[in-house]
Amino acid sequence: MSNEITKTNSSLMQTDKNQRGFESGVDQEDLIIPRAKLIQALSPEMQEGVEGIKIGSIINSLTKDILPVEFIPIFAFKNYIRFNPRSKDDPNFDPAFEPGGIIWRSTDPSDPLVQE
């Protein structure tokens, strides 16, 4: 009987040695990478009243820890985002989107929407 158990366990343990987690496909949306986030007056963290966070603080977007004044970024990129105005009286308000919602987003500086 012990031979049968050994054979069963060894067959379960045989896996592709090239796979190291994420055996099924992973999309970019499945991963969350922490970012350095500058806190502004309308940041969700200010609205939620996260303890110790003030306007102008730079925090880790996942842990909400305040980052030191000096840190070394390992990756940088720009996002261009068009937000719907918060006031429905604003002439640029688009009723197809919620107040303050994202209308479009791009990472390409030559995108026609960015250029406009």
Backbone as JSON Lines, residues from 0, in Angstrom:
{"i":0,"aa":"M","n":[0.82,-1.19,0.0],"ca":[0.0,0.0,0.0],"c":[0.87,1.25,0.0]}
{"i":1,"aa":"S","n":[1.98,1.27,0.7],"ca":[2.84,2.45,0.74],"c":[3.41,2.77,-0.63]}
{"i":2,"aa":"N","n":[3.64,1.74,-1.49],"ca":[4.12,1.99,-2.85],"c":[3.08,2.74,-3.66]}
{"i":3,"aa":"E","n":[1.8,2.38,-3.49],"ca":[0.74,3.06,-4.22],"c":[0.66,4.54,-3.83]}
{"i":4,"aa":"I","n":[0.79,4.82,-2.56],"ca":[0.76,6.21,-2.08],"c":[1.94,6.98,-2.64]}
{"i":5,"aa":"T","n":[3.11,6.38,-2.63],"ca":[4.32,7.03,-3.14],"c":[4.16,7.33,-4.63]}
{"i":6,"aa":"K","n":[3.65,6.38,-5.4],"ca":[3.47,6.59,-6.84],"c":[2.46,7.7,-7.09]}
{"i":7,"aa":"T","n":[1.38,7.72,-6.33],"ca":[0.35,8.75,-6.51],"c":[0.93,10.13,-6.19]}
{"i":8,"aa":"N","n":[1.62,10.26,-5.07],"ca":[2.2,11.54,-4.68],"c":[3.23,12.02,-5.7]}
{"i":9,"aa":"S","n":[4.07,11.1,-6.2],"ca":[5.09,11.53,-7.16],"c":[4.47,11.98,-8.47]}
{"i":10,"aa":"S","n":[3.37,11.36,-8.88],"ca":[2.74,11.78,-10.13],"c":[2.07,13.15,-9.97]}
{"i":11,"aa":"L","n":[1.57,13.45,-8.76],"ca":[0.97,14.76,-8.52],"c":[2.03,15.86,-8.49]}
{"i":12,"aa":"M","n":[3.23,15.5,-8.07],"ca":[4.28,16.49,-7.92],"c":[5.02,16.78,-9.23]}
{"i":13,"aa":"Q","n":[4.77,16.01,-10.27],"ca":[5.45,16.24,-11.53],"c":[4.74,17.39,-12.26]}
{"i":14,"aa":"T","n":[5.45,18.49,-12.4],"ca":[4.9,19.66,-13.1],"c":[5.94,20.18,-14.05]}
{"i":15,"aa":"D","n":[5.53,21.06,-14.93],"ca":[6.46,21.7,-15.86],"c":[7.38,22.61,-15.05]}
{"i":16,"aa":"K","n":[8.67,22.35,-15.11],"ca":[9.62,23.12,-14.29],"c":[9.76,24.56,-14.77]}
{"i":17,"aa":"N","n":[9.27,24.88,-15.96],"ca":[9.34,26.26,-16.45],"c":[8.23,27.12,-15.87]}
{"i":18,"aa":"Q","n":[7.19,26.5,-15.34],"ca":[6.09,27.27,-14.78],"c":[6.39,27.63,-13.34]}
{"i":19,"aa":"R","n":[6.25,28.89,-13.02],"ca":[6.5,29.35,-11.65],"c":[5.33,30.23,-11.22]}
{"i":20,"aa":"G","n":[4.18,29.63,-11.06],"ca":[2.98,30.37,-10.67],"c":[2.25,30.89,-11.9]}
{"i":21,"aa":"F","n":[1.07,31.38,-11.71],"ca":[0.23,31.88,-12.8],"c":[0.15,30.87,-13.94]}
{"i":22,"aa":"E","n":[-0.21,29.61,-13.61],"ca":[-0.28,28.57,-14.63],"c":[-1.28,28.91,-15.72]}
{"i":23,"aa":"S","n":[-2.37,29.56,-15.35],"ca":[-3.32,29.98,-16.37],"c":[-2.9,31.36,-16.87]}
{"i":24,"aa":"G","n":[-3.43,31.78,-17.97],"ca":[-3.06,33.06,-18.55],"c":[-3.35,34.23,-17.62]}
{"i":25,"aa":"V","n":[-2.5,35.24,-17.66],"ca":[-2.66,36.42,-16.83],"c":[-2.71,37.64,-17.74]}
{"i":26,"aa":"D","n":[-3.73,38.45,-17.56],"ca":[-3.84,39.69,-18.3],"c":[-3.28,40.83,-17.47]}
{"i":27,"aa":"Q","n":[-3.0,41.94,-18.12],"ca":[-2.47,43.11,-17.41],"c":[-3.43,43.56,-16.32]}
{"i":28,"aa":"E","n":[-4.73,43.4,-16.55],"ca":[-5.73,43.83,-15.56],"c":[-5.7,42.97,-14.3]}
{"i":29,"aa":"D","n":[-5.08,41.79,-14.37],"ca":[-5.01,40.9,-13.21],"c":[-3.92,41.3,-12.23]}
{"i":30,"aa":"L","n":[-3.0,42.14,-12.64],"ca":[-1.87,42.53,-11.81],"c":[-2.04,43.97,-11.33]}
{"i":31,"aa":"I","n":[-1.67,44.21,-10.09],"ca":[-1.71,45.56,-9.54],"c":[-0.29,45.92,-9.12]}
{"i":32,"aa":"I","n":[0.24,46.96,-9.69],"ca":[1.59,47.4,-9.38],"c":[1.48,48.65,-8.52]}
{"i":33,"aa":"P","n":[2.17,48.69,-7.38],"ca":[2.08,49.89,-6.54],"c":[2.69,51.09,-7.25]}
{"i":34,"aa":"R","n":[2.13,52.24,-6.99],"ca":[2.61,53.48,-7.6],"c":[2.82,54.52,-6.52]}
{"i":35,"aa":"A","n":[3.68,55.47,-6.82],"ca":[3.83,56.64,-5.96],"c":[2.69,57.58,-6.34]}
{"i":36,"aa":"K","n":[1.89,57.96,-5.37],"ca":[0.7,58.76,-5.64],"c":[0.78,60.07,-4.87]}
{"i":37,"aa":"L","n":[0.69,61.18,-5.6],"ca":[0.67,62.5,-4.99],"c":[-0.75,62.79,-4.52]}
{"i":38,"aa":"I","n":[-0.89,63.11,-3.25],"ca":[-2.22,63.37,-2.68],"c":[-2.61,64.82,-2.96]}
{"i":39,"aa":"Q","n":[-3.8,64.97,-3.55],"ca":[-4.36,66.27,-3.85],"c":[-5.67,66.43,-3.07]}
{"i":40,"aa":"A","n":[-6.23,67.61,-3.1],"ca":[-7.41,67.9,-2.3],"c":[-8.58,66.95,-2.56]}
{"i":41,"aa":"L","n":[-8.76,66.51,-3.81],"ca":[-9.89,65.64,-4.15],"c":[-9.5,64.17,-4.25]}
{"i":42,"aa":"S","n":[-8.3,63.82,-3.8],"ca":[-7.89,62.4,-3.82],"c":[-8.81,61.59,-2.92]}
{"i":43,"aa":"P","n":[-9.11,60.34,-3.31],"ca":[-9.99,59.5,-2.48],"c":[-9.47,59.36,-1.05]}
{"i":44,"aa":"E","n":[-8.15,59.33,-0.87],"ca":[-7.59,59.2,0.47],"c":[-7.94,60.4,1.35]}
{"i":45,"aa":"M","n":[-8.03,61.58,0.76],"ca":[-8.44,62.77,1.52],"c":[-9.92,62.69,1.86]}
{"i":46,"aa":"Q","n":[-10.72,62.21,0.92],"ca":[-12.17,62.09,1.16],"c":[-12.45,61.03,2.23]}
{"i":47,"aa":"E","n":[-11.64,59.95,2.24],"ca":[-11.84,58.86,3.2],"c":[-11.24,59.19,4.56]}
{"i":48,"aa":"G","n":[-10.38,60.21,4.62],"ca":[-9.75,60.59,5.88],"c":[-8.73,59.6,6.38]}
{"i":49,"aa":"V","n":[-7.89,59.07,5.45],"ca":[-6.85,58.13,5.85],"c":[-5.9,58.84,6.81]}
{"i":50,"aa":"E","n":[-5.64,58.21,7.96],"ca":[-4.86,58.83,9.03],"c":[-3.44,59.17,8.58]}
{"i":51,"aa":"G","n":[-3.0,60.4,8.91],"ca":[-1.63,60.83,8.65],"c":[-1.37,61.36,7.26]}
{"i":52,"aa":"I","n":[-2.35,61.27,6.36],"ca":[-2.13,61.71,4.98],"c":[-2.63,63.15,4.84]}
{"i":53,"aa":"K","n":[-1.75,64.0,4.29],"ca":[-2.08,65.4,4.06],"c":[-1.92,65.73,2.58]}
{"i":54,"aa":"I","n":[-2.49,66.83,2.17],"ca":[-2.32,67.29,0.8],"c":[-0.82,67.5,0.55]}
{"i":55,"aa":"G","n":[-0.33,66.97,-0.57],"ca":[1.08,67.08,-0.91],"c":[1.9,65.87,-0.51]}
{"i":56,"aa":"S","n":[1.31,64.96,0.28],"ca":[2.02,63.73,0.64],"c":[2.16,62.84,-0.58]}
{"i":57,"aa":"I","n":[3.22,62.06,-0.61],"ca":[3.39,61.05,-1.65],"c":[3.29,59.7,-0.96]}
{"i":58,"aa":"I","n":[2.34,58.88,-1.42],"ca":[2.08,57.61,-0.75],"c":[2.22,56.43,-1.7]}
{"i":59,"aa":"N","n":[2.35,55.23,-1.13],"ca":[2.29,53.98,-1.87],"c":[0.8,53.75,-2.15]}
{"i":60,"aa":"S","n":[0.43,53.58,-3.42],"ca":[-0.99,53.48,-3.78],"c":[-1.67,52.24,-3.22]}
{"i":61,"aa":"L","n":[-0.92,51.19,-2.9],"ca":[-1.53,49.98,-2.37],"c":[-1.58,49.95,-0.86]}
{"i":62,"aa":"T","n":[-0.46,50.27,-0.21],"ca":[-0.4,50.16,1.25],"c":[-0.83,51.44,1.95]}
{"i":63,"aa":"K","n":[-0.88,52.55,1.22],"ca":[-1.2,53.88,1.75],"c":[-0.13,54.4,2.7]}
{"i":64,"aa":"D","n":[1.07,53.76,2.7],"ca":[2.19,54.25,3.51],"c":[2.75,55.51,2.88]}
{"i":65,"aa":"I","n":[3.13,56.48,3.71],"ca":[3.74,57.7,3.21],"c":[5.17,57.37,2.8]}
{"i":66,"aa":"L","n":[5.54,57.75,1.58],"ca":[6.89,57.48,1.08],"c":[7.85,58.54,1.6]}
{"i":67,"aa":"P","n":[9.13,58.2,1.72],"ca":[10.1,59.21,2.16],"c":[10.2,60.33,1.14]}
{"i":68,"aa":"V","n":[10.73,61.47,1.57],"ca":[10.84,62.63,0.68],"c":[11.66,62.27,-0.56]}
{"i":69,"aa":"E","n":[12.69,61.46,-0.37],"ca":[13.5,61.03,-1.5],"c":[13.31,59.54,-1.71]}
{"i":70,"aa":"F","n":[12.98,59.16,-2.93],"ca":[12.89,57.75,-3.29],"c":[13.28,57.64,-4.76]}
{"i":71,"aa":"I","n":[13.62,56.43,-5.19],"ca":[14.08,56.22,-6.56],"c":[12.99,55.48,-7.32]}
{"i":72,"aa":"P","n":[12.36,56.14,-8.3],"ca":[11.37,55.43,-9.11],"c":[12.09,54.48,-10.06]}
{"i":73,"aa":"I","n":[11.51,53.3,-10.29],"ca":[12.13,52.36,-11.2],"c":[11.44,52.34,-12.56]}
{"i":74,"aa":"F","n":[10.31,53.0,-12.66],"ca":[9.56,53.03,-13.91],"c":[8.72,54.3,-13.91]}
{"i":75,"aa":"A","n":[8.7,55.0,-15.02],"ca":[7.89,56.22,-15.1],"c":[7.16,56.27,-16.43]}
{"i":76,"aa":"F","n":[5.95,56.74,-16.41],"ca":[5.18,56.94,-17.64],"c":[4.13,58.01,-17.37]}
{"i":77,"aa":"K","n":[3.59,58.54,-18.44],"ca":[2.56,59.57,-18.32],"c":[1.23,59.03,-18.82]}
{"i":78,"aa":"N","n":[0.18,59.4,-18.11],"ca":[-1.19,59.12,-18.52],"c":[-1.85,60.45,-18.83]}
{"i":79,"aa":"Y","n":[-2.58,60.5,-19.9],"ca":[-3.38,61.69,-20.24],"c":[-4.83,61.28,-20.03]}
{"i":80,"aa":"I","n":[-5.51,61.99,-19.14],"ca":[-6.88,61.61,-18.78],"c":[-7.79,62.82,-18.91]}
{"i":81,"aa":"R","n":[-8.92,62.62,-19.55],"ca":[-9.94,63.67,-19.65],"c":[-11.07,63.3,-18.69]}
{"i":82,"aa":"F","n":[-11.26,64.14,-17.67],"ca":[-12.33,63.93,-16.71],"c":[-13.53,64.78,-17.08]}
{"i":83,"aa":"N","n":[-14.7,64.27,-16.82],"ca":[-15.93,65.04,-16.98],"c":[-15.97,66.05,-15.83]}
{"i":84,"aa":"P","n":[-16.37,67.3,-16.09],"ca":[-16.48,68.26,-14.99],"c":[-17.42,67.74,-13.9]}
{"i":85,"aa":"R","n":[-17.18,68.18,-12.67],"ca":[-18.03,67.76,-11.55],"c":[-19.36,68.52,-11.53]}
{"i":86,"aa":"S","n":[-19.35,69.72,-12.12],"ca":[-20.56,70.53,-12.12],"c":[-21.31,70.36,-13.44]}
{"i":87,"aa":"K","n":[-22.6,70.08,-13.35],"ca":[-23.41,69.93,-14.56],"c":[-23.61,71.26,-15.27]}
{"i":88,"aa":"D","n":[-23.31,72.37,-14.59],"ca":[-23.43,73.69,-15.2],"c":[-22.22,74.05,-16.05]}
{"i":89,"aa":"D","n":[-21.14,73.3,-15.95],"ca":[-19.92,73.55,-16.73],"c":[-20.22,73.33,-18.21]}
{"i":90,"aa":"P","n":[-19.81,74.24,-19.1],"ca":[-20.1,74.08,-20.53],"c":[-19.44,72.84,-21.14]}
{"i":91,"aa":"N","n":[-18.4,72.28,-20.51],"ca":[-17.73,71.08,-21.03],"c":[-18.32,69.8,-20.46]}
{"i":92,"aa":"F","n":[-19.38,69.91,-19.64],"ca":[-19.99,68.73,-19.03],"c":[-20.62,67.85,-20.1]}
{"i":93,"aa":"D","n":[-20.36,66.53,-20.03],"ca":[-20.93,65.57,-20.96],"c":[-21.9,64.68,-20.19]}
{"i":94,"aa":"P","n":[-23.22,64.77,-20.46],"ca":[-24.2,64.0,-19.7],"c":[-24.09,62.48,-19.91]}
{"i":95,"aa":"A","n":[-23.31,62.03,-20.9],"ca":[-23.13,60.6,-21.12],"c":[-22.22,59.97,-20.06]}
{"i":96,"aa":"F","n":[-21.52,60.82,-19.28],"ca":[-20.61,60.34,-18.25],"c":[-20.99,60.92,-16.9]}
{"i":97,"aa":"E","n":[-20.64,60.21,-15.84],"ca":[-20.93,60.7,-14.5],"c":[-20.08,61.92,-14.18]}
{"i":98,"aa":"P","n":[-20.56,62.81,-13.31],"ca":[-19.74,63.95,-12.9],"c":[-18.41,63.49,-12.3]}
{"i":99,"aa":"G","n":[-17.31,64.02,-12.81],"ca":[-15.98,63.65,-12.33],"c":[-15.47,62.34,-12.9]}
{"i":100,"aa":"G","n":[-16.27,61.68,-13.75],"ca":[-15.87,60.39,-14.33],"c":[-14.86,60.57,-15.46]}
{"i":101,"aa":"I","n":[-14.19,59.49,-15.79],"ca":[-13.2,59.52,-16.87],"c":[-13.93,59.42,-18.21]}
{"i":102,"aa":"I","n":[-13.63,60.38,-19.09],"ca":[-14.21,60.38,-20.43],"c":[-13.31,59.58,-21.38]}
{"i":103,"aa":"W","n":[-12.01,59.82,-21.32],"ca":[-11.04,59.04,-22.09],"c":[-9.7,59.07,-21.39]}
{"i":104,"aa":"R","n":[-8.84,58.13,-21.79],"ca":[-7.51,58.01,-21.2],"c":[-6.56,57.53,-22.3]}
{"i":105,"aa":"S","n":[-5.33,58.04,-22.27],"ca":[-4.33,57.66,-23.27],"c":[-2.94,57.75,-22.66]}
{"i":106,"aa":"T","n":[-2.02,56.95,-23.18],"ca":[-0.62,57.05,-22.79],"c":[0.22,57.58,-23.94]}
{"i":107,"aa":"D","n":[-0.43,57.88,-25.07],"ca":[0.27,58.34,-26.27],"c":[0.17,59.85,-26.39]}
{"i":108,"aa":"P","n":[1.3,60.59,-26.28],"ca":[1.24,62.05,-26.37],"c":[0.82,62.55,-27.74]}
{"i":109,"aa":"S","n":[0.92,61.71,-28.78],"ca":[0.51,62.15,-30.12],"c":[-0.94,61.72,-30.45]}
{"i":110,"aa":"D","n":[-1.64,61.15,-29.49],"ca":[-3.04,60.78,-29.67],"c":[-3.83,62.05,-30.0]}
{"i":111,"aa":"P","n":[-4.71,61.99,-31.02],"ca":[-5.5,63.19,-31.38],"c":[-6.29,63.78,-30.23]}
{"i":112,"aa":"L","n":[-6.77,62.95,-29.33],"ca":[-7.52,63.46,-28.18],"c":[-6.6,64.27,-27.26]}
{"i":113,"aa":"V","n":[-5.36,63.81,-27.1],"ca":[-4.39,64.52,-26.26],"c":[-4.01,65.84,-26.93]}
{"i":114,"aa":"Q","n":[-3.79,65.8,-28.23],"ca":[-3.39,67.0,-28.96],"c":[-4.49,68.07,-28.93]}
{"i":115,"aa":"E","n":[-5.73,67.63,-28.97],"ca":[-6.87,68.55,-28.95],"c":[-6.88,69.32,-27.65]}
